[in-house]
JSON list of C-alpha atoms in Angstrom, two decimals:
[
{"chain": "A", "resi": 1, "resn": "UNK", "atom": "CA", "xyz": [0.32, 0.18, 0.24]},
{"chain": "A", "resi": 2, "resn": "UNK", "atom": "CA", "xyz": [2.87, 2.42, 0.36]},
{"chain": "A", "resi": 3, "resn": "UNK", "atom": "CA", "xyz": [3.21, 2.72, -3.43]},
{"chain": "A", "resi": 4, "resn": "UNK", "atom": "CA", "xyz": [-0.78, 3.82, -4.38]},
{"chain": "A", "resi": 5, "resn": "UNK", "atom": "CA", "xyz": [-0.31, 6.57, -0.80]},
{"chain": "A", "resi": 6, "resn": "UNK", "atom": "CA", "xyz": [3.03, 8.11, -2.76]},
{"chain": "A", "resi": 7, "resn": "UNK", "atom": "CA", "xyz": [0.85, 9.08, -5.02]},
{"chain": "A", "resi": 8, "resn": "UNK", "atom": "CA", "xyz": [-2.10, 9.48, -3.60]},
{"chain": "A", "resi": 9, "resn": "UNK", "atom": "CA", "xyz": [-0.52, 12.02, -1.79]},
{"chain": "A", "resi": 10, "resn": "UNK", "atom": "CA", "xyz": [0.27, 13.81, -4.33]},
{"chain": "A", "resi": 11, "resn": "UNK", "atom": "CA", "xyz": [-1.93, 13.95, -5.61]},
{"chain": "A", "resi": 12, "resn": "UNK", "atom": "CA", "xyz": [-4.11, 15.25, -3.06]},
{"chain": "A", "resi": 13, "resn": "UNK", "atom": "CA", "xyz": [-0.98, 18.15, -3.13]},
{"chain": "A", "resi": 14, "resn": "UNK", "atom": "CA", "xyz": [-1.65, 18.92, -6.32]},
{"chain": "A", "resi": 15, "resn": "UNK", "atom": "CA", "xyz": [-5.25, 19.00, -5.92]},
{"chain": "A", "resi": 16, "resn": "UNK", "atom": "CA", "xyz": [-4.73, 21.54, -3.15]},
{"chain": "A", "resi": 17, "resn": "UNK", "atom": "CA", "xyz": [-6.76, 25.36, -3.85]},
{"chain": "A", "resi": 18, "resn": "UNK", "atom": "CA", "xyz": [-9.01, 23.97, -7.14]},
{"chain": "A", "resi": 19, "resn": "UNK", "atom": "CA", "xyz": [-11.78, 23.70, -5.45]},
{"chain": "A", "resi": 20, "resn": "UNK", "atom": "CA", "xyz": [-12.73, 20.40, -5.56]},
{"chain": "A", "resi": 21, "resn": "UNK", "atom": "CA", "xyz": [-12.71, 20.20, -9.73]},
{"chain": "A", "resi": 22, "resn": "UNK", "atom": "CA", "xyz": [-10.32, 18.42, -10.09]},
{"chain": "A", "resi": 23, "resn": "UNK", "atom": "CA", "xyz": [-10.75, 16.81, -13.21]},
{"chain": "A", "resi": 24, "resn": "UNK", "atom": "CA", "xyz": [-12.44, 18.38, -16.91]},
{"chain": "A", "resi": 25, "resn": "UNK", "atom": "CA", "xyz": [-15.43, 20.59, -16.10]},
{"chain": "A", "resi": 26, "resn": "UNK", "atom": "CA", "xyz": [-18.76, 19.13, -17.57]},
{"chain": "A", "resi": 27, "resn": "UNK", "atom": "CA", "xyz": [-21.09, 22.00, -17.95]},
{"chain": "A", "resi": 28, "resn": "UNK", "atom": "CA", "xyz": [-22.97, 20.96, -15.81]},
{"chain": "A", "resi": 29, "resn": "UNK", "atom": "CA", "xyz": [-22.09, 22.82, -12.67]},
{"chain": "A", "resi": 30, "resn": "UNK", "atom": "CA", "xyz": [-24.52, 19.50, -10.11]},
{"chain": "A", "resi": 31, "resn": "UNK", "atom": "CA", "xyz": [-23.01, 16.89, -11.55]},
{"chain": "A", "resi": 32, "resn": "UNK", "atom": "CA", "xyz": [-18.79, 18.49, -11.24]},
{"chain": "A", "resi": 33, "resn": "UNK", "atom": "CA", "xyz": [-19.51, 18.93, -7.72]},
{"chain": "A", "resi": 34, "resn": "UNK", "atom": "CA", "xyz": [-20.20, 15.79, -7.18]},
{"chain": "A", "resi": 35, "resn": "UNK", "atom": "CA", "xyz": [-17.93, 14.08, -10.06]},
{"chain": "A", "resi": 36, "resn": "UNK", "atom": "CA", "xyz": [-15.15, 16.58, -9.35]},
{"chain": "A", "resi": 37, "resn": "UNK", "atom": "CA", "xyz": [-15.21, 16.35, -12.81]},
{"chain": "A", "resi": 38, "resn": "UNK", "atom": "CA", "xyz": [-14.58, 14.07, -15.48]},
{"chain": "A", "resi": 39, "resn": "UNK", "atom": "CA", "xyz": [-10.77, 12.54, -14.44]},
{"chain": "A", "resi": 40, "resn": "UNK", "atom": "CA", "xyz": [-8.32, 11.13, -16.98]},
{"chain": "A", "resi": 41, "resn": "UNK", "atom": "CA", "xyz": [-7.66, 7.59, -17.59]},
{"chain": "A", "resi": 42, "resn": "UNK", "atom": "CA", "xyz": [-11.35, 7.25, -16.28]},
{"chain": "A", "resi": 43, "resn": "UNK", "atom": "CA", "xyz": [-14.39, 5.13, -18.84]},
{"chain": "A", "resi": 44, "resn": "UNK", "atom": "CA", "xyz": [-17.78, 7.09, -18.06]},
{"chain": "A", "resi": 45, "resn": "UNK", "atom": "CA", "xyz": [-20.84, 5.45, -18.95]},
{"chain": "A", "resi": 46, "resn": "UNK", "atom": "CA", "xyz": [-24.03, 7.38, -19.81]},
{"chain": "A", "resi": 47, "resn": "UNK", "atom": "CA", "xyz": [-26.81, 4.95, -19.55]},
{"chain": "A", "resi": 48, "resn": "UNK", "atom": "CA", "xyz": [-30.47, 5.27, -19.58]},
{"chain": "A", "resi": 49, "resn": "UNK", "atom": "CA", "xyz": [-33.38, 4.08, -21.74]},
{"chain": "A", "resi": 50, "resn": "UNK", "atom": "CA", "xyz": [-33.65, 4.68, -25.70]},
{"chain": "A", "resi": 51, "resn": "UNK", "atom": "CA", "xyz": [-34.90, 7.97, -26.37]},
{"chain": "A", "resi": 52, "resn": "UNK", "atom": "CA", "xyz": [-34.24, 9.85, -22.22]},
{"chain": "A", "resi": 53, "resn": "UNK", "atom": "CA", "xyz": [-30.84, 11.92, -24.61]},
{"chain": "A", "resi": 54, "resn": "UNK", "atom": "CA", "xyz": [-27.72, 10.27, -23.51]},
{"chain": "A", "resi": 55, "resn": "UNK", "atom": "CA", "xyz": [-25.71, 11.61, -27.00]},
{"chain": "A", "resi": 56, "resn": "UNK", "atom": "CA", "xyz": [-27.95, 14.94, -26.59]},
{"chain": "A", "resi": 57, "resn": "UNK", "atom": "CA", "xyz": [-25.84, 14.82, -22.80]},
{"chain": "A", "resi": 58, "resn": "UNK", "atom": "CA", "xyz": [-22.91, 14.19, -24.41]},
{"chain": "A", "resi": 59, "resn": "UNK", "atom": "CA", "xyz": [-22.21, 15.98, -27.55]},
{"chain": "A", "resi": 60, "resn": "UNK", "atom": "CA", "xyz": [-23.18, 19.35, -24.68]},
{"chain": "A", "resi": 61, "resn": "UNK", "atom": "CA", "xyz": [-19.89, 18.28, -22.64]},
{"chain": "A", "resi": 62, "resn": "UNK", "atom": "CA", "xyz": [-17.45, 17.28, -26.13]},
{"chain": "A", "resi": 63, "resn": "UNK", "atom": "CA", "xyz": [-18.71, 21.07, -27.31]},
{"chain": "A", "resi": 64, "resn": "UNK", "atom": "CA", "xyz": [-18.53, 22.19, -23.45]},
{"chain": "A", "resi": 65, "resn": "UNK", "atom": "CA", "xyz": [-15.10, 21.04, -22.90]},
{"chain": "A", "resi": 66, "resn": "UNK", "atom": "CA", "xyz": [-14.65, 22.16, -27.16]},
{"chain": "A", "resi": 67, "resn": "UNK", "atom": "CA", "xyz": [-14.92, 25.85, -25.82]},
{"chain": "A", "resi": 68, "resn": "UNK", "atom": "CA", "xyz": [-12.98, 25.49, -22.98]},
{"chain": "A", "resi": 69, "resn": "UNK", "atom": "CA", "xyz": [-9.47, 24.34, -25.88]},
{"chain": "A", "resi": 70, "resn": "UNK", "atom": "CA", "xyz": [-9.50, 20.85, -24.76]},
{"chain": "A", "resi": 71, "resn": "UNK", "atom": "CA", "xyz": [-9.24, 18.15, -28.30]},
{"chain": "A", "resi": 72, "resn": "UNK", "atom": "CA", "xyz": [-12.14, 16.47, -27.84]},
{"chain": "A", "resi": 73, "resn": "UNK", "atom": "CA", "xyz": [-13.16, 13.40, -30.61]},
{"chain": "A", "resi": 74, "resn": "UNK", "atom": "CA", "xyz": [-16.41, 11.89, -31.40]},
{"chain": "A", "resi": 75, "resn": "UNK", "atom": "CA", "xyz": [-16.98, 8.56, -32.42]},
{"chain": "A", "resi": 76, "resn": "UNK", "atom": "CA", "xyz": [-20.59, 8.05, -33.89]},
{"chain": "A", "resi": 77, "resn": "UNK", "atom": "CA", "xyz": [-21.36, 4.66, -33.77]},
{"chain": "A", "resi": 78, "resn": "UNK", "atom": "CA", "xyz": [-24.50, 4.90, -35.05]},
{"chain": "A", "resi": 79, "resn": "UNK", "atom": "CA", "xyz": [-25.59, 7.95, -36.79]},
{"chain": "A", "resi": 80, "resn": "UNK", "atom": "CA", "xyz": [-22.98, 9.50, -40.20]},
{"chain": "A", "resi": 81, "resn": "UNK", "atom": "CA", "xyz": [-20.82, 13.06, -38.87]},
{"chain": "A", "resi": 82, "resn": "UNK", "atom": "CA", "xyz": [-22.80, 15.20, -40.74]},
{"chain": "A", "resi": 83, "resn": "UNK", "atom": "CA", "xyz": [-26.37, 14.43, -38.58]},
{"chain": "A", "resi": 84, "resn": "UNK", "atom": "CA", "xyz": [-23.40, 14.79, -35.73]},
{"chain": "A", "resi": 85, "resn": "UNK", "atom": "CA", "xyz": [-23.55, 17.95, -36.65]},
{"chain": "A", "resi": 86, "resn": "UNK", "atom": "CA", "xyz": [-27.41, 18.70, -37.55]},
{"chain": "A", "resi": 87, "resn": "UNK", "atom": "CA", "xyz": [-27.78, 18.41, -33.02]},
{"chain": "A", "resi": 88, "resn": "UNK", "atom": "CA", "xyz": [-24.00, 20.35, -32.20]},
{"chain": "A", "resi": 89, "resn": "UNK", "atom": "CA", "xyz": [-25.41, 23.50, -34.31]},
{"chain": "A", "resi": 90, "resn": "UNK", "atom": "CA", "xyz": [-28.89, 22.84, -33.38]},
{"chain": "A", "resi": 91, "resn": "UNK", "atom": "CA", "xyz": [-27.32, 23.19, -29.77]},
{"chain": "A", "resi": 92, "resn": "UNK", "atom": "CA", "xyz": [-25.19, 26.00, -30.26]},
{"chain": "A", "resi": 93, "resn": "UNK", "atom": "CA", "xyz": [-27.24, 27.96, -32.29]},
{"chain": "A", "resi": 94, "resn": "UNK", "atom": "CA", "xyz": [-31.46, 27.17, -30.60]},
{"chain": "A", "resi": 95, "resn": "UNK", "atom": "CA", "xyz": [-32.51, 27.01, -33.58]},
{"chain": "A", "resi": 96, "resn": "UNK", "atom": "CA", "xyz": [-34.65, 23.84, -34.16]},
{"chain": "A", "resi": 97, "resn": "UNK", "atom": "CA", "xyz": [-32.91, 20.31, -35.79]},
{"chain": "A", "resi": 98, "resn": "UNK", "atom": "CA", "xyz": [-36.23, 21.73, -37.96]},
{"chain": "A", "resi": 99, "resn": "UNK", "atom": "CA", "xyz": [-35.45, 24.98, -38.78]},
{"chain": "A", "resi": 100, "resn": "UNK", "atom": "CA", "xyz": [-31.60, 22.62, -39.47]},
{"chain": "A", "resi": 101, "resn": "UNK", "atom": "CA", "xyz": [-32.45, 20.05, -41.84]},
{"chain": "A", "resi": 102, "resn": "UNK", "atom": "CA", "xyz": [-35.63, 22.32, -43.74]},
{"chain": "A", "resi": 103, "resn": "UNK", "atom": "CA", "xyz": [-32.89, 25.36, -44.64]},
{"chain": "A", "resi": 104, "resn": "UNK", "atom": "CA", "xyz": [-36.60, 27.45, -44.17]},
{"chain": "A", "resi": 105, "resn": "UNK", "atom": "CA", "xyz": [-34.60, 30.30, -42.45]},
{"chain": "A", "resi": 106, "resn": "UNK", "atom": "CA", "xyz": [-35.33, 33.50, -41.82]},
{"chain": "A", "resi": 107, "resn": "UNK", "atom": "CA", "xyz": [-32.17, 36.16, -41.98]},
{"chain": "A", "resi": 108, "resn": "UNK", "atom": "CA", "xyz": [-32.04, 36.26, -38.08]},
{"chain": "A", "resi": 109, "resn": "UNK", "atom": "CA", "xyz": [-31.71, 32.27, -38.29]},
{"chain": "A", "resi": 110, "resn": "UNK", "atom": "CA", "xyz": [-29.33, 32.74, -41.03]},
{"chain": "A", "resi": 111, "resn": "UNK", "atom": "CA", "xyz": [-27.46, 34.83, -38.78]},
{"chain": "A", "resi": 112, "resn": "UNK", "atom": "CA", "xyz": [-27.16, 32.51, -35.26]},
{"chain": "A", "resi": 113, "resn": "UNK", "atom": "CA", "xyz": [-26.67, 29.23, -37.81]},
{"chain": "A", "resi": 114, "resn": "UNK", "atom": "CA", "xyz": [-23.61, 31.50, -39.23]},
{"chain": "A", "resi": 115, "resn": "UNK", "atom": "CA", "xyz": [-22.55, 32.39, -36.22]},
{"chain": "A", "resi": 116, "resn": "UNK", "atom": "CA", "xyz": [-22.82, 28.72, -34.38]},
{"chain": "A", "resi": 117, "resn": "UNK", "atom": "CA", "xyz": [-20.79, 27.22, -37.82]},
{"chain": "A", "resi": 118, "resn": "UNK", "atom": "CA", "xyz": [-17.79, 30.07, -36.89]},
{"chain": "A", "resi": 119, "resn": "UNK", "atom": "CA", "xyz": [-17.61, 29.19, -33.81]},
{"chain": "A", "resi": 120, "resn": "UNK", "atom": "CA", "xyz": [-18.04, 25.58, -34.03]},
{"chain": "A", "resi": 121, "resn": "UNK", "atom": "CA", "xyz": [-15.67, 25.15, -36.84]},
{"chain": "A", "resi": 122, "resn": "UNK", "atom": "CA", "xyz": [-12.67, 26.75, -34.60]},
{"chain": "A", "resi": 123, "resn": "UNK", "atom": "CA", "xyz": [-12.87, 24.09, -31.40]},
{"chain": "A", "resi": 124, "resn": "UNK", "atom": "CA", "xyz": [-11.17, 21.10, -31.48]},
{"chain": "A", "resi": 125, "resn": "UNK", "atom": "CA", "xyz": [-13.59, 18.99, -32.02]},
{"chain": "A", "resi": 126, "resn": "UNK", "atom": "CA", "xyz": [-12.93, 15.93, -34.53]},
{"chain": "A", "resi": 127, "resn": "UNK", "atom": "CA", "xyz": [-16.31, 13.92, -35.53]},
{"chain": "A", "resi": 128, "resn": "UNK", "atom": "CA", "xyz": [-15.73, 10.40, -36.76]},
{"chain": "A", "resi": 129, "resn": "UNK", "atom": "CA", "xyz": [-18.94, 8.76, -39.01]},
{"chain": "A", "resi": 130, "resn": "UNK", "atom": "CA", "xyz": [-16.60, 5.38, -39.89]},
{"chain": "A", "resi": 131, "resn": "UNK", "atom": "CA", "xyz": [-15.26, 3.39, -37.17]},
{"chain": "A", "resi": 132, "resn": "UNK", "atom": "CA", "xyz": [-16.98, -0.45, -35.53]},
{"chain": "A", "resi": 133, "resn": "UNK", "atom": "CA", "xyz": [-15.35, -1.62, -33.70]},
{"chain": "A", "resi": 134, "resn": "UNK", "atom": "CA", "xyz": [-12.73, -0.95, -30.50]},
{"chain": "A", "resi": 135, "resn": "UNK", "atom": "CA", "xyz": [-9.73, -1.97, -31.45]},
{"chain": "A", "resi": 136, "resn": "UNK", "atom": "CA", "xyz": [-10.04, 0.00, -34.52]},
{"chain": "A", "resi": 137, "resn": "UNK", "atom": "CA", "xyz": [-11.51, 3.50, -32.40]},
{"chain": "A", "resi": 138, "resn": "UNK", "atom": "CA", "xyz": [-8.52, 2.61, -30.22]},
{"chain": "A", "resi": 139, "resn": "UNK", "atom": "CA", "xyz": [-6.01, 2.86, -32.53]},
{"chain": "A", "resi": 140, "resn": "UNK", "atom": "CA", "xyz": [-7.11, 5.57, -33.58]},
{"chain": "A", "resi": 141, "resn": "UNK", "atom": "CA", "xyz": [-7.34, 7.32, -30.47]},
{"chain": "A", "resi": 142, "resn": "UNK", "atom": "CA", "xyz": [-3.89, 6.59, -29.39]},
{"chain": "A", "resi": 143, "resn": "UNK", "atom": "CA", "xyz": [-2.50, 7.64, -33.43]},
{"chain": "A", "resi": 144, "resn": "UNK", "atom": "CA", "xyz": [-4.38, 11.72, -32.12]},
{"chain": "A", "resi": 145, "resn": "UNK", "atom": "CA", "xyz": [-2.34, 11.57, -29.13]},
{"chain": "A", "resi": 146, "resn": "UNK", "atom": "CA", "xyz": [0.80, 10.70, -30.08]},
{"chain": "A", "resi": 147, "resn": "UNK", "atom": "CA", "xyz": [0.02, 13.85, -33.21]},
{"chain": "A", "resi": 148, "resn": "UNK", "atom": "CA", "xyz": [-2.04, 16.02, -31.91]},
{"chain": "A", "resi": 149, "resn": "UNK", "atom": "CA", "xyz": [-3.16, 15.46, -28.30]},
{"chain": "A", "resi": 150, "resn": "UNK", "atom": "CA", "xyz": [-6.57, 15.19, -26.76]},
{"chain": "A", "resi": 151, "resn": "UNK", "atom": "CA", "xyz": [-7.99, 15.48, -23.69]},
{"chain": "A", "resi": 152, "resn": "UNK", "atom": "CA", "xyz": [-11.40, 13.71, -24.34]},
{"chain": "A", "resi": 153, "resn": "UNK", "atom": "CA", "xyz": [-13.27, 10.30, -26.15]},
{"chain": "A", "resi": 154, "resn": "UNK", "atom": "CA", "xyz": [-16.73, 9.94, -26.80]},
{"chain": "A", "resi": 155, "resn": "UNK", "atom": "CA", "xyz": [-18.61, 6.64, -27.94]},
{"chain": "A", "resi": 156, "resn": "UNK", "atom": "CA", "xyz": [-21.92, 6.38, -29.85]},
{"chain": "A", "resi": 157, "resn": "UNK", "atom": "CA", "xyz": [-23.11, 3.87, -28.78]},
{"chain": "A", "resi": 158, "resn": "UNK", "atom": "CA", "xyz": [-21.01, 0.75, -26.87]},
{"chain": "A", "resi": 159, "resn": "UNK", "atom": "CA", "xyz": [-23.99, -1.55, -27.53]},
{"chain": "A", "resi": 160, "resn": "UNK", "atom": "CA", "xyz": [-23.39, -1.36, -31.57]},
{"chain": "A", "resi": 161, "resn": "UNK", "atom": "CA", "xyz": [-19.94, -3.47, -31.06]},
{"chain": "A", "resi": 162, "resn": "UNK", "atom": "CA", "xyz": [-20.36, -7.02, -31.18]},
{"chain": "A", "resi": 163, "resn": "UNK", "atom": "CA", "xyz": [-17.98, -9.14, -29.33]},
{"chain": "A", "resi": 164, "resn": "UNK", "atom": "CA", "xyz": [-17.90, -13.35, -29.45]},
{"chain": "A", "resi": 165, "resn": "UNK", "atom": "CA", "xyz": [-18.69, -15.20, -27.16]},
{"chain": "A", "resi": 166, "resn": "UNK", "atom": "CA", "xyz": [-20.65, -12.80, -25.37]},
{"chain": "A", "resi": 167, "resn": "UNK", "atom": "CA", "xyz": [-24.47, -13.87, -24.41]},
{"chain": "A", "resi": 168, "resn": "UNK", "atom": "CA", "xyz": [-25.95, -10.34, -23.25]},
{"chain": "A", "resi": 169, "resn": "UNK", "atom": "CA", "xyz": [-25.59, -6.75, -23.94]},
{"chain": "A", "resi": 170, "resn": "UNK", "atom": "CA", "xyz": [-24.10, -6.25, -20.02]},
{"chain": "A", "resi": 171, "resn": "UNK", "atom": "CA", "xyz": [-21.61, -8.81, -20.51]},
{"chain": "A", "resi": 172, "resn": "UNK", "atom": "CA", "xyz": [-20.14, -6.81, -23.75]},
{"chain": "A", "resi": 173, "resn": "UNK", "atom": "CA", "xyz": [-20.45, -3.13, -22.83]},
{"chain": "A", "resi": 174, "resn": "UNK", "atom": "CA", "xyz": [-18.49, -4.79, -19.23]},
{"chain": "A", "resi": 175, "resn": "UNK", "atom": "CA", "xyz": [-15.58, -6.42, -21.68]},
{"chain": "A", "resi": 176, "resn": "UNK", "atom": "CA", "xyz": [-15.62, -3.11, -23.48]},
{"chain": "A", "resi": 177, "resn": "UNK", "atom": "CA", "xyz": [-15.15, -1.04, -21.02]},
{"chain": "A", "resi": 178, "resn": "UNK", "atom": "CA", "xyz": [-12.05, -3.37, -19.95]},
{"chain": "A", "resi": 179, "resn": "UNK", "atom": "CA", "xyz": [-11.01, -2.65, -23.19]},
{"chain": "A", "resi": 180, "resn": "UNK", "atom": "CA", "xyz": [-11.08, 0.67, -23.78]},
{"chain": "A", "resi": 181, "resn": "UNK", "atom": "CA", "xyz": [-9.33, 1.13, -19.51]},
{"chain": "A", "resi": 182, "resn": "UNK", "atom": "CA", "xyz": [-6.91, -0.93, -20.73]},
{"chain": "A", "resi": 183, "resn": "UNK", "atom": "CA", "xyz": [-6.17, 0.42, -23.07]},
{"chain": "A", "resi": 184, "resn": "UNK", "atom": "CA", "xyz": [-5.39, 3.30, -20.81]},
{"chain": "A", "resi": 185, "resn": "UNK", "atom": "CA", "xyz": [-7.73, 5.43, -22.84]},
{"chain": "A", "resi": 186, "resn": "UNK", "atom": "CA", "xyz": [-10.39, 8.07, -21.51]},
{"chain": "A", "resi": 187, "resn": "UNK", "atom": "CA", "xyz": [-13.22, 7.81, -22.94]},
{"chain": "A", "resi": 188, "resn": "UNK", "atom": "CA", "xyz": [-17.00, 8.04, -22.18]},
{"chain": "A", "resi": 189, "resn": "UNK", "atom": "CA", "xyz": [-19.43, 6.15, -23.84]},
{"chain": "A", "resi": 190, "resn": "UNK", "atom": "CA", "xyz": [-23.24, 5.25, -24.66]},
{"chain": "A", "resi": 191, "resn": "UNK", "atom": "CA", "xyz": [-25.01, 2.86, -23.75]},
{"chain": "A", "resi": 192, "resn": "UNK", "atom": "CA", "xyz": [-28.05, 2.67, -24.60]}
]
């Protein structure tokens, strides 16, 4: 236990004065109060029933981090990158998805749209929609981290991964989260 206690003491000393926020802020103060922000080398899984807003929550956290200059990547296994861009642009601009998708924008909405696109275009966000295996995602995370640096990874969603010899979804999600943890990859995944 001696080695662990030394590491713990070092962390306590380095976290002194940070007022409880020792990880990456999520942009949700109440959540940050209880979690102290998202911690490095930690796999965080957001779970819930279908259509409960898990993807929306993850995109909000990702954009909040990117606004602070954190380098983030979003792997979408379920929807194409343009669908992710629509959702993020709608969030940032305040324009409904329906209006954005139809292109039915008056002058005020065009201004909001332009401002949001300009703001998003300057954020350190990467979106990938063509990786379908955990190993391919891990390889890409390593590459980005090595070449550009990376602060957080979001994967939507884990249950699309298929693992051999797993009987149920809970086993698969557990195994997938262990894969990411074993590879020392920090990510926020979302099983649905």
